């Protein structure tokens, strides 16, 4: 079975399985995940909503306590028994302290006293340590002004000592190191949080006075337990959870039913830094999960303001979070187990239904793959045609039989057609071969004819003037006599160049009739040959902005006629100059190079930074008469250079890319190795 058939089979199977299982294994889990996520969010919101409601109840209860204390104090001050107890001289009345004592015990006041507008203590339920009390309390000023007022005030240690040393001692709370609390160097909290109330009264002489009461909340377990019992009554929380309430001075618990140990309340522990920042520093209500002493609680905090409007502490209610978390996990696990159970019962049924569909389809897919591979006799052989898939399989078998018949006919027609095409092709190949041979002969004949004409013209047009120049040069040398020695270098240079022109003409004739010409070889070093060649092209380089870079590392000597090698280098340098009309860099590099066949030798590379050549041009660069210079060249330069290098046993190669310049490399064998090879051949 081919890979295509396997892919088709798998595609059909996977698609059908996806159709069967997608709703159960993908859509339903996503739906359940979203539903559980939203339920979880709503569950958390419900817990926070309950905590918010609990805080509202506690706050209202505390407000009722303050209001009840104020009302009770006003009623006492306006009662007949209070007036009777004062008599005509409350300062010497013996029944007034007794009345204040009974009222204090009944109402759970820690202190209850009458104070005049002159800050003089008239009577008290307990012996006050100070003869005068602070007169700047807002509740006292309001009462002396004729208006009852109740609120929360923070009494300093001195204030409490002025009332009663015992009260100051009860108020002292040693701080307990608490996890997540703000670090502090404070060890003991000496201030007391007092429910402070004052009601206006009149002394018998008509002088205004105030009836003042106070209840210390530090360690006041009755107060906090009453709040907790009111907020978290029976059955208000699930089994395992516990409701808690606390009062704080700043961030220190002064009264709480949160347990530090089993029988020890967490008085003196501190609130976490996050709650402190939000409630005490920013004055916000806190409604979130919070770490309380040693566990996590769904918590609600609000700041407690004193009678001056300053944040004096906090009121807290909350309940243990762990039972709700356990309940949530149990519900999530129950839903997950129910989903897995339903999935385990239904998925096998879905798979069976899907198998009944994709097996016949896979059989048809496999049959089609065999037909594509050439097995036209393949059939599905699906006998059950009661359903739509079975009917399709039977129709497919019928179509495959028709395809097999058509294929047999087409093969017969194809064999006949191939035979006729082969006959016609054979005739065409023979005809094309004859045309190609004839064309080559014609091209060669035209080239030879052109070379003959060029050769004759060169011999007549160059050799004759050259002979005249040589003769006149001898006449000039004879005419100058002894003075000819002064221009000996110039005469020598002229002789060499006339000789070079003659060699060039001879090599051109050699290209036309290589069998009739035979040059002579010399042993030279490539660096010196390059140095001797540069004066011949100096006039071209001076006209351009071309920089010449030399790099000579060749150490081997080569065997080739110096003039012929210079002719090759001049031709390559001139081509490089023409390729850089706007200027550039001409690189001349000599180096030793061993060929792949093991032959040692040296090479000279001529590199330009010009326009480069395309692959199409490179294919014909060494063909005779091929040129890219239009009217400036005849196309023989590189072909002659290649011929000269090949005759010397070397190789001429080129590398070029459009826009990246061109490099021509002339490789010649080592002269010493060439001599050894000649000796062995002899």
PDB file of N, CA and C in Angstrom, residues 418-500:
ATOM      1  N   UNK A 418       3.106   3.724 -30.885  1.00  0.00           N
ATOM      2  CA  UNK A 418       4.540   3.763 -30.571  1.00  0.00           C
ATOM      3  C   UNK A 418       5.379   3.202 -31.703  1.00  0.00           C
ATOM      4  N   UNK A 419       4.877   2.128 -32.313  1.00  0.00           N
ATOM      5  CA  UNK A 419       5.643   1.537 -33.425  1.00  0.00           C
ATOM      6  C   UNK A 419       5.795   2.533 -34.572  1.00  0.00           C
ATOM      7  N   UNK A 420       4.697   3.201 -34.912  1.00  0.00           N
ATOM      8  CA  UNK A 420       4.761   4.176 -36.012  1.00  0.00           C
ATOM      9  C   UNK A 420       5.633   5.383 -35.647  1.00  0.00           C
ATOM     10  N   UNK A 421       5.528   5.828 -34.380  1.00  0.00           N
ATOM     11  CA  UNK A 421       6.350   6.968 -33.959  1.00  0.00           C
ATOM     12  C   UNK A 421       7.827   6.620 -33.993  1.00  0.00           C
ATOM     13  N   UNK A 422       8.186   5.411 -33.602  1.00  0.00           N
ATOM     14  CA  UNK A 422       9.600   4.999 -33.630  1.00  0.00           C
ATOM     15  C   UNK A 422      10.145   5.018 -35.055  1.00  0.00           C
ATOM     16  N   UNK A 423       9.330   4.554 -35.992  1.00  0.00           N
ATOM     17  CA  UNK A 423       9.782   4.568 -37.392  1.00  0.00           C
ATOM     18  C   UNK A 423      10.033   6.000 -37.853  1.00  0.00           C
ATOM     19  N   UNK A 424       9.082   6.907 -37.572  1.00  0.00           N
ATOM     20  CA  UNK A 424       9.251   8.298 -38.001  1.00  0.00           C
ATOM     21  C   UNK A 424      10.418   8.950 -37.273  1.00  0.00           C
ATOM     22  N   UNK A 425      10.616   8.609 -36.003  1.00  0.00           N
ATOM     23  CA  UNK A 425      11.704   9.209 -35.229  1.00  0.00           C
ATOM     24  C   UNK A 425      13.058   8.789 -35.780  1.00  0.00           C
ATOM     25  N   UNK A 426      13.166   7.542 -36.172  1.00  0.00           N
ATOM     26  CA  UNK A 426      14.439   7.056 -36.722  1.00  0.00           C
ATOM     27  C   UNK A 426      14.815   7.809 -37.986  1.00  0.00           C
ATOM     28  N   UNK A 427      13.824   8.040 -38.857  1.00  0.00           N
ATOM     29  CA  UNK A 427      14.089   8.819 -40.076  1.00  0.00           C
ATOM     30  C   UNK A 427      14.516  10.242 -39.735  1.00  0.00           C
ATOM     31  N   UNK A 428      13.860  10.858 -38.751  1.00  0.00           N
ATOM     32  CA  UNK A 428      14.183  12.236 -38.385  1.00  0.00           C
ATOM     33  C   UNK A 428      15.575  12.344 -37.774  1.00  0.00           C
ATOM     34  N   UNK A 429      15.985  11.362 -36.977  1.00  0.00           N
ATOM     35  CA  UNK A 429      17.316  11.393 -36.365  1.00  0.00           C
ATOM     36  C   UNK A 429      18.404  11.339 -37.421  1.00  0.00           C
ATOM     37  N   UNK A 430      18.196  10.430 -38.430  1.00  0.00           N
ATOM     38  CA  UNK A 430      19.203  10.331 -39.493  1.00  0.00           C
ATOM     39  C   UNK A 430      19.285  11.633 -40.284  1.00  0.00           C
ATOM     40  N   UNK A 431      18.118  12.225 -40.532  1.00  0.00           N
ATOM     41  CA  UNK A 431      18.119  13.477 -41.298  1.00  0.00           C
ATOM     42  C   UNK A 431      18.784  14.605 -40.506  1.00  0.00           C
ATOM     43  N   UNK A 432      18.508  14.685 -39.228  1.00  0.00           N
ATOM     44  CA  UNK A 432      19.117  15.745 -38.422  1.00  0.00           C
ATOM     45  C   UNK A 432      20.624  15.563 -38.330  1.00  0.00           C
ATOM     46  N   UNK A 433      21.096  14.316 -38.243  1.00  0.00           N
ATOM     47  CA  UNK A 433      22.538  14.055 -38.182  1.00  0.00           C
ATOM     48  C   UNK A 433      23.226  14.548 -39.450  1.00  0.00           C
ATOM     49  N   UNK A 434      22.595  14.288 -40.575  1.00  0.00           N
ATOM     50  CA  UNK A 434      23.179  14.749 -41.833  1.00  0.00           C
ATOM     51  C   UNK A 434      23.228  16.275 -41.884  1.00  0.00           C
ATOM     52  N   UNK A 435      22.147  16.922 -41.379  1.00  0.00           N
ATOM     53  CA  UNK A 435      22.116  18.394 -41.399  1.00  0.00           C
ATOM     54  C   UNK A 435      23.190  18.972 -40.481  1.00  0.00           C
ATOM     55  N   UNK A 436      23.376  18.377 -39.306  1.00  0.00           N
ATOM     56  CA  UNK A 436      24.381  18.879 -38.376  1.00  0.00           C
ATOM     57  C   UNK A 436      25.780  18.734 -38.952  1.00  0.00           C
ATOM     58  N   UNK A 437      26.073  17.589 -39.578  1.00  0.00           N
ATOM     59  CA  UNK A 437      27.405  17.389 -40.162  1.00  0.00           C
ATOM     60  C   UNK A 437      27.664  18.402 -41.264  1.00  0.00           C
ATOM     61  N   UNK A 438      26.666  18.602 -42.097  1.00  0.00           N
ATOM     62  CA  UNK A 438      26.825  19.562 -43.197  1.00  0.00           C
ATOM     63  C   UNK A 438      27.029  20.969 -42.655  1.00  0.00           C
ATOM     64  N   UNK A 439      26.261  21.318 -41.632  1.00  0.00           N
ATOM     65  CA  UNK A 439      26.383  22.664 -41.058  1.00  0.00           C
ATOM     66  C   UNK A 439      27.765  22.887 -40.471  1.00  0.00           C
ATOM     67  N   UNK A 440      28.307  21.897 -39.751  1.00  0.00           N
ATOM     68  CA  UNK A 440      29.645  22.033 -39.185  1.00  0.00           C
ATOM     69  C   UNK A 440      30.691  22.231 -40.270  1.00  0.00           C
ATOM     70  N   UNK A 441      30.553  21.477 -41.353  1.00  0.00           N
ATOM     71  CA  UNK A 441      31.525  21.617 -42.440  1.00  0.00           C
ATOM     72  C   UNK A 441      31.457  23.012 -43.048  1.00  0.00           C
ATOM     73  N   UNK A 442      30.236  23.527 -43.205  1.00  0.00           N
ATOM     74  CA  UNK A 442      30.092  24.864 -43.772  1.00  0.00           C
ATOM     75  C   UNK A 442      30.682  25.929 -42.848  1.00  0.00           C
ATOM     76  N   UNK A 443      30.398  25.809 -41.551  1.00  0.00           N
ATOM     77  CA  UNK A 443      30.937  26.788 -40.606  1.00  0.00           C
ATOM     78  C   UNK A 443      32.448  26.752 -40.598  1.00  0.00           C
ATOM     79  N   UNK A 444      33.020  25.544 -40.578  1.00  0.00           N
ATOM     80  CA  UNK A 444      34.466  25.421 -40.565  1.00  0.00           C
ATOM     81  C   UNK A 444      35.076  25.986 -41.839  1.00  0.00           C
ATOM     82  N   UNK A 445      34.412  25.728 -42.945  1.00  0.00           N
ATOM     83  CA  UNK A 445      34.924  26.253 -44.214  1.00  0.00           C
ATOM     84  C   UNK A 445      34.910  27.777 -44.217  1.00  0.00           C
ATOM     85  N   UNK A 446      33.811  28.366 -43.676  1.00  0.00           N
ATOM     86  CA  UNK A 446      33.736  29.823 -43.619  1.00  0.00           C
ATOM     87  C   UNK A 446      34.809  30.389 -42.695  1.00  0.00           C
ATOM     88  N   UNK A 447      35.051  29.733 -41.548  1.00  0.00           N
ATOM     89  CA  UNK A 447      36.077  30.218 -40.629  1.00  0.00           C
ATOM     90  C   UNK A 447      37.457  30.139 -41.264  1.00  0.00           C
ATOM     91  N   UNK A 448      37.732  29.012 -41.951  1.00  0.00           N
ATOM     92  CA  UNK A 448      39.046  28.856 -42.577  1.00  0.00           C
ATOM     93  C   UNK A 448      39.256  29.877 -43.684  1.00  0.00           C
ATOM     94  N   UNK A 449      38.173  30.132 -44.385  1.00  0.00           N
ATOM     95  CA  UNK A 449      38.283  31.139 -45.444  1.00  0.00           C
ATOM     96  C   UNK A 449      38.563  32.511 -44.850  1.00  0.00           C
ATOM     97  N   UNK A 450      37.859  32.838 -43.733  1.00  0.00           N
ATOM     98  CA  UNK A 450      38.086  34.131 -43.094  1.00  0.00           C
ATOM     99  C   UNK A 450      39.490  34.213 -42.531  1.00  0.00           C
ATOM    100  N   UNK A 451      39.968  33.117 -41.931  1.00  0.00           N
ATOM    101  CA  UNK A 451      41.326  33.115 -41.377  1.00  0.00           C
ATOM    102  C   UNK A 451      42.363  33.272 -42.488  1.00  0.00           C
ATOM    103  N   UNK A 452      42.106  32.633 -43.594  1.00  0.00           N
ATOM    104  CA  UNK A 452      43.051  32.782 -44.714  1.00  0.00           C
ATOM    105  C   UNK A 452      43.140  34.215 -45.177  1.00  0.00           C
ATOM    106  N   UNK A 453      42.004  34.864 -45.280  1.00  0.00           N
ATOM    107  CA  UNK A 453      42.016  36.266 -45.697  1.00  0.00           C
ATOM    108  C   UNK A 453      42.720  37.139 -44.673  1.00  0.00           C
ATOM    109  N   UNK A 454      42.413  36.883 -43.363  1.00  0.00           N
ATOM    110  CA  UNK A 454      43.073  37.672 -42.314  1.00  0.00           C
ATOM    111  C   UNK A 454      44.571  37.457 -42.343  1.00  0.00           C
ATOM    112  N   UNK A 455      44.976  36.190 -42.484  1.00  0.00           N
ATOM    113  CA  UNK A 455      46.406  35.873 -42.480  1.00  0.00           C
ATOM    114  C   UNK A 455      47.118  36.566 -43.635  1.00  0.00           C
ATOM    115  N   UNK A 456      46.507  36.513 -44.818  1.00  0.00           N
ATOM    116  CA  UNK A 456      47.131  37.161 -45.983  1.00  0.00           C
ATOM    117  C   UNK A 456      47.226  38.663 -45.768  1.00  0.00           C
ATOM    118  N   UNK A 457      46.145  39.232 -45.216  1.00  0.00           N
ATOM    119  CA  UNK A 457      46.173  40.678 -44.980  1.00  0.00           C
ATOM    120  C   UNK A 457      47.231  41.056 -43.970  1.00  0.00           C
ATOM    121  N   UNK A 458      47.360  40.253 -42.873  1.00  0.00           N
ATOM    122  CA  UNK A 458      48.372  40.546 -41.855  1.00  0.00           C
ATOM    123  C   UNK A 458      49.771  40.460 -42.452  1.00  0.00           C
ATOM    124  N   UNK A 459      50.004  39.418 -43.210  1.00  0.00           N
ATOM    125  CA  UNK A 459      51.343  39.245 -43.796  1.00  0.00           C
ATOM    126  C   UNK A 459      51.709  40.402 -44.719  1.00  0.00           C
ATOM    127  N   UNK A 460      50.735  40.878 -45.466  1.00  0.00           N
ATOM    128  CA  UNK A 460      51.025  41.946 -46.434  1.00  0.00           C
ATOM    129  C   UNK A 460      51.035  43.321 -45.775  1.00  0.00           C
ATOM    130  N   UNK A 461      50.056  43.576 -44.858  1.00  0.00           N
ATOM    131  CA  UNK A 461      49.876  44.909 -44.298  1.00  0.00           C
ATOM    132  C   UNK A 461      50.776  45.186 -43.104  1.00  0.00           C
ATOM    133  N   UNK A 462      51.280  44.170 -42.445  1.00  0.00           N
ATOM    134  CA  UNK A 462      52.097  44.392 -41.248  1.00  0.00           C
ATOM    135  C   UNK A 462      53.563  44.065 -41.496  1.00  0.00           C
ATOM    136  N   UNK A 463      53.825  42.939 -42.134  1.00  0.00           N
ATOM    137  CA  UNK A 463      55.224  42.536 -42.313  1.00  0.00           C
ATOM    138  C   UNK A 463      56.001  43.515 -43.187  1.00  0.00           C
ATOM    139  N   UNK A 464      55.360  43.994 -44.274  1.00  0.00           N
ATOM    140  CA  UNK A 464      56.076  44.941 -45.158  1.00  0.00           C
ATOM    141  C   UNK A 464      56.415  46.235 -44.424  1.00  0.00           C
ATOM    142  N   UNK A 465      55.447  46.916 -43.751  1.00  0.00           N
ATOM    143  CA  UNK A 465      55.842  48.122 -42.990  1.00  0.00           C
ATOM    144  C   UNK A 465      56.825  47.800 -41.877  1.00  0.00           C
ATOM    145  N   UNK A 466      56.722  46.621 -41.319  1.00  0.00           N
ATOM    146  CA  UNK A 466      57.635  46.253 -40.246  1.00  0.00           C
ATOM    147  C   UNK A 466      59.058  46.138 -40.757  1.00  0.00           C
ATOM    148  N   UNK A 467      59.193  45.593 -41.972  1.00  0.00           N
ATOM    149  CA  UNK A 467      60.532  45.486 -42.568  1.00  0.00           C
ATOM    150  C   UNK A 467      61.099  46.867 -42.858  1.00  0.00           C
ATOM    151  N   UNK A 468      60.229  47.775 -43.321  1.00  0.00           N
ATOM    152  CA  UNK A 468      60.686  49.146 -43.596  1.00  0.00           C
ATOM    153  C   UNK A 468      61.153  49.792 -42.296  1.00  0.00           C
ATOM    154  N   UNK A 469      60.368  49.591 -41.199  1.00  0.00           N
ATOM    155  CA  UNK A 469      60.741  50.163 -39.916  1.00  0.00           C
ATOM    156  C   UNK A 469      62.073  49.597 -39.432  1.00  0.00           C
ATOM    157  N   UNK A 470      62.262  48.293 -39.583  1.00  0.00           N
ATOM    158  CA  UNK A 470      63.502  47.672 -39.147  1.00  0.00           C
ATOM    159  C   UNK A 470      64.692  48.200 -39.943  1.00  0.00           C
ATOM    160  N   UNK A 471      64.483  48.339 -41.271  1.00  0.00           N
ATOM    161  CA  UNK A 471      65.582  48.842 -42.110  1.00  0.00           C
ATOM    162  C   UNK A 471      65.942  50.273 -41.777  1.00  0.00           C
ATOM    163  N   UNK A 472      64.927  51.121 -41.632  1.00  0.00           N
ATOM    164  CA  UNK A 472      65.199  52.525 -41.307  1.00  0.00           C
ATOM    165  C   UNK A 472      65.832  52.652 -39.933  1.00  0.00           C
ATOM    166  N   UNK A 473      65.438  51.756 -38.993  1.00  0.00           N
ATOM    167  CA  UNK A 473      66.067  51.796 -37.683  1.00  0.00           C
ATOM    168  C   UNK A 473      67.556  51.500 -37.785  1.00  0.00           C
ATOM    169  N   UNK A 474      67.968  50.586 -38.659  1.00  0.00           N
ATOM    170  CA  UNK A 474      69.389  50.287 -38.856  1.00  0.00           C
ATOM    171  C   UNK A 474      70.100  51.470 -39.492  1.00  0.00           C
ATOM    172  N   UNK A 475      69.384  52.129 -40.462  1.00  0.00           N
ATOM    173  CA  UNK A 475      69.995  53.299 -41.120  1.00  0.00           C
ATOM    174  C   UNK A 475      70.229  54.399 -40.096  1.00  0.00           C
ATOM    175  N   UNK A 476      69.236  54.607 -39.196  1.00  0.00           N
ATOM    176  CA  UNK A 476      69.387  55.645 -38.172  1.00  0.00           C
ATOM    177  C   UNK A 476      70.542  55.312 -37.254  1.00  0.00           C
ATOM    178  N   UNK A 477      70.652  54.029 -36.862  1.00  0.00           N
ATOM    179  CA  UNK A 477      71.728  53.621 -35.959  1.00  0.00           C
ATOM    180  C   UNK A 477      73.084  53.857 -36.617  1.00  0.00           C
ATOM    181  N   UNK A 478      73.192  53.531 -37.985  1.00  0.00           N
ATOM    182  CA  UNK A 478      74.465  53.743 -38.693  1.00  0.00           C
ATOM    183  C   UNK A 478      74.743  55.220 -38.845  1.00  0.00           C
ATOM    184  N   UNK A 479      73.645  55.992 -39.102  1.00  0.00           N
ATOM    185  CA  UNK A 479      73.851  57.428 -39.317  1.00  0.00           C
ATOM    186  C   UNK A 479      74.306  58.109 -38.040  1.00  0.00           C
ATOM    187  N   UNK A 480      73.883  57.643 -36.906  1.00  0.00           N
ATOM    188  CA  UNK A 480      74.278  58.261 -35.645  1.00  0.00           C
ATOM    189  C   UNK A 480      75.689  57.895 -35.244  1.00  0.00           C
ATOM    190  N   UNK A 481      76.202  56.796 -35.741  1.00  0.00           N
ATOM    191  CA  UNK A 481      77.575  56.424 -35.470  1.00  0.00           C
ATOM    192  C   UNK A 481      77.806  56.159 -34.000  1.00  0.00           C
ATOM    193  N   UNK A 482      78.841  56.880 -33.496  1.00  0.00           N
ATOM    194  CA  UNK A 482      79.187  56.675 -32.092  1.00  0.00           C
ATOM    195  C   UNK A 482      78.104  57.177 -31.153  1.00  0.00           C
ATOM    196  N   UNK A 483      77.298  58.135 -31.603  1.00  0.00           N
ATOM    197  CA  UNK A 483      76.246  58.673 -30.737  1.00  0.00           C
ATOM    198  C   UNK A 483      75.097  57.680 -30.552  1.00  0.00           C
ATOM    199  N   UNK A 484      75.104  56.607 -31.352  1.00  0.00           N
ATOM    200  CA  UNK A 484      74.021  55.625 -31.213  1.00  0.00           C
ATOM    201  C   UNK A 484      74.040  54.960 -29.841  1.00  0.00           C
ATOM    202  N   UNK A 485      75.229  54.967 -29.206  1.00  0.00           N
ATOM    203  CA  UNK A 485      75.317  54.338 -27.873  1.00  0.00           C
ATOM    204  C   UNK A 485      74.497  55.085 -26.835  1.00  0.00           C
ATOM    205  N   UNK A 486      74.294  56.415 -27.052  1.00  0.00           N
ATOM    206  CA  UNK A 486      73.514  57.199 -26.101  1.00  0.00           C
ATOM    207  C   UNK A 486      72.054  56.748 -26.072  1.00  0.00           C
ATOM    208  N   UNK A 487      71.575  56.219 -27.192  1.00  0.00           N
ATOM    209  CA  UNK A 487      70.167  55.765 -27.261  1.00  0.00           C
ATOM    210  C   UNK A 487      70.090  54.257 -27.374  1.00  0.00           C
ATOM    211  N   UNK A 488      71.072  53.600 -26.796  1.00  0.00           N
ATOM    212  CA  UNK A 488      71.124  52.149 -26.909  1.00  0.00           C
ATOM    213  C   UNK A 488      69.879  51.483 -26.307  1.00  0.00           C
ATOM    214  N   UNK A 489      69.423  51.979 -25.126  1.00  0.00           N
ATOM    215  CA  UNK A 489      68.233  51.389 -24.474  1.00  0.00           C
ATOM    216  C   UNK A 489      66.997  51.566 -25.340  1.00  0.00           C
ATOM    217  N   UNK A 490      66.853  52.774 -25.921  1.00  0.00           N
ATOM    218  CA  UNK A 490      65.682  53.030 -26.765  1.00  0.00           C
ATOM    219  C   UNK A 490      65.715  52.162 -28.009  1.00  0.00           C
ATOM    220  N   UNK A 491      66.928  52.044 -28.641  1.00  0.00           N
ATOM    221  CA  UNK A 491      67.032  51.184 -29.833  1.00  0.00           C
ATOM    222  C   UNK A 491      66.694  49.734 -29.476  1.00  0.00           C
ATOM    223  N   UNK A 492      67.173  49.306 -28.300  1.00  0.00           N
ATOM    224  CA  UNK A 492      66.890  47.927 -27.881  1.00  0.00           C
ATOM    225  C   UNK A 492      65.392  47.712 -27.672  1.00  0.00           C
ATOM    226  N   UNK A 493      64.735  48.718 -27.036  1.00  0.00           N
ATOM    227  CA  UNK A 493      63.290  48.607 -26.806  1.00  0.00           C
ATOM    228  C   UNK A 493      62.541  48.544 -28.129  1.00  0.00           C
ATOM    229  N   UNK A 494      62.974  49.354 -29.126  1.00  0.00           N
ATOM    230  CA  UNK A 494      62.319  49.328 -30.443  1.00  0.00           C
ATOM    231  C   UNK A 494      62.526  47.981 -31.107  1.00  0.00           C
ATOM    232  N   UNK A 495      63.745  47.431 -30.969  1.00  0.00           N
ATOM    233  CA  UNK A 495      64.003  46.118 -31.573  1.00  0.00           C
ATOM    234  C   UNK A 495      63.104  45.049 -30.954  1.00  0.00           C
ATOM    235  N   UNK A 496      62.965  45.121 -29.628  1.00  0.00           N
ATOM    236  CA  UNK A 496      62.140  44.108 -28.962  1.00  0.00           C
ATOM    237  C   UNK A 496      60.684  44.213 -29.380  1.00  0.00           C
ATOM    238  N   UNK A 497      60.156  45.427 -29.498  1.00  0.00           N
ATOM    239  CA  UNK A 497      58.750  45.588 -29.846  1.00  0.00           C
ATOM    240  C   UNK A 497      58.498  45.220 -31.297  1.00  0.00           C
ATOM    241  N   UNK A 498      59.504  45.545 -32.201  1.00  0.00           N
ATOM    242  CA  UNK A 498      59.349  45.118 -33.603  1.00  0.00           C
ATOM    243  C   UNK A 498      59.363  43.605 -33.676  1.00  0.00           C
ATOM    244  N   UNK A 499      60.240  43.000 -32.854  1.00  0.00           N
ATOM    245  CA  UNK A 499      60.287  41.542 -32.812  1.00  0.00           C
ATOM    246  C   UNK A 499      58.977  40.975 -32.282  1.00  0.00           C
ATOM    247  N   UNK A 500      58.395  41.667 -31.245  1.00  0.00           N
ATOM    248  CA  UNK A 500      57.120  41.209 -30.673  1.00  0.00           C
ATOM    249  C   UNK A 500      56.003  41.268 -31.702  1.00  0.00           C
TER     250      UNK A 500
END
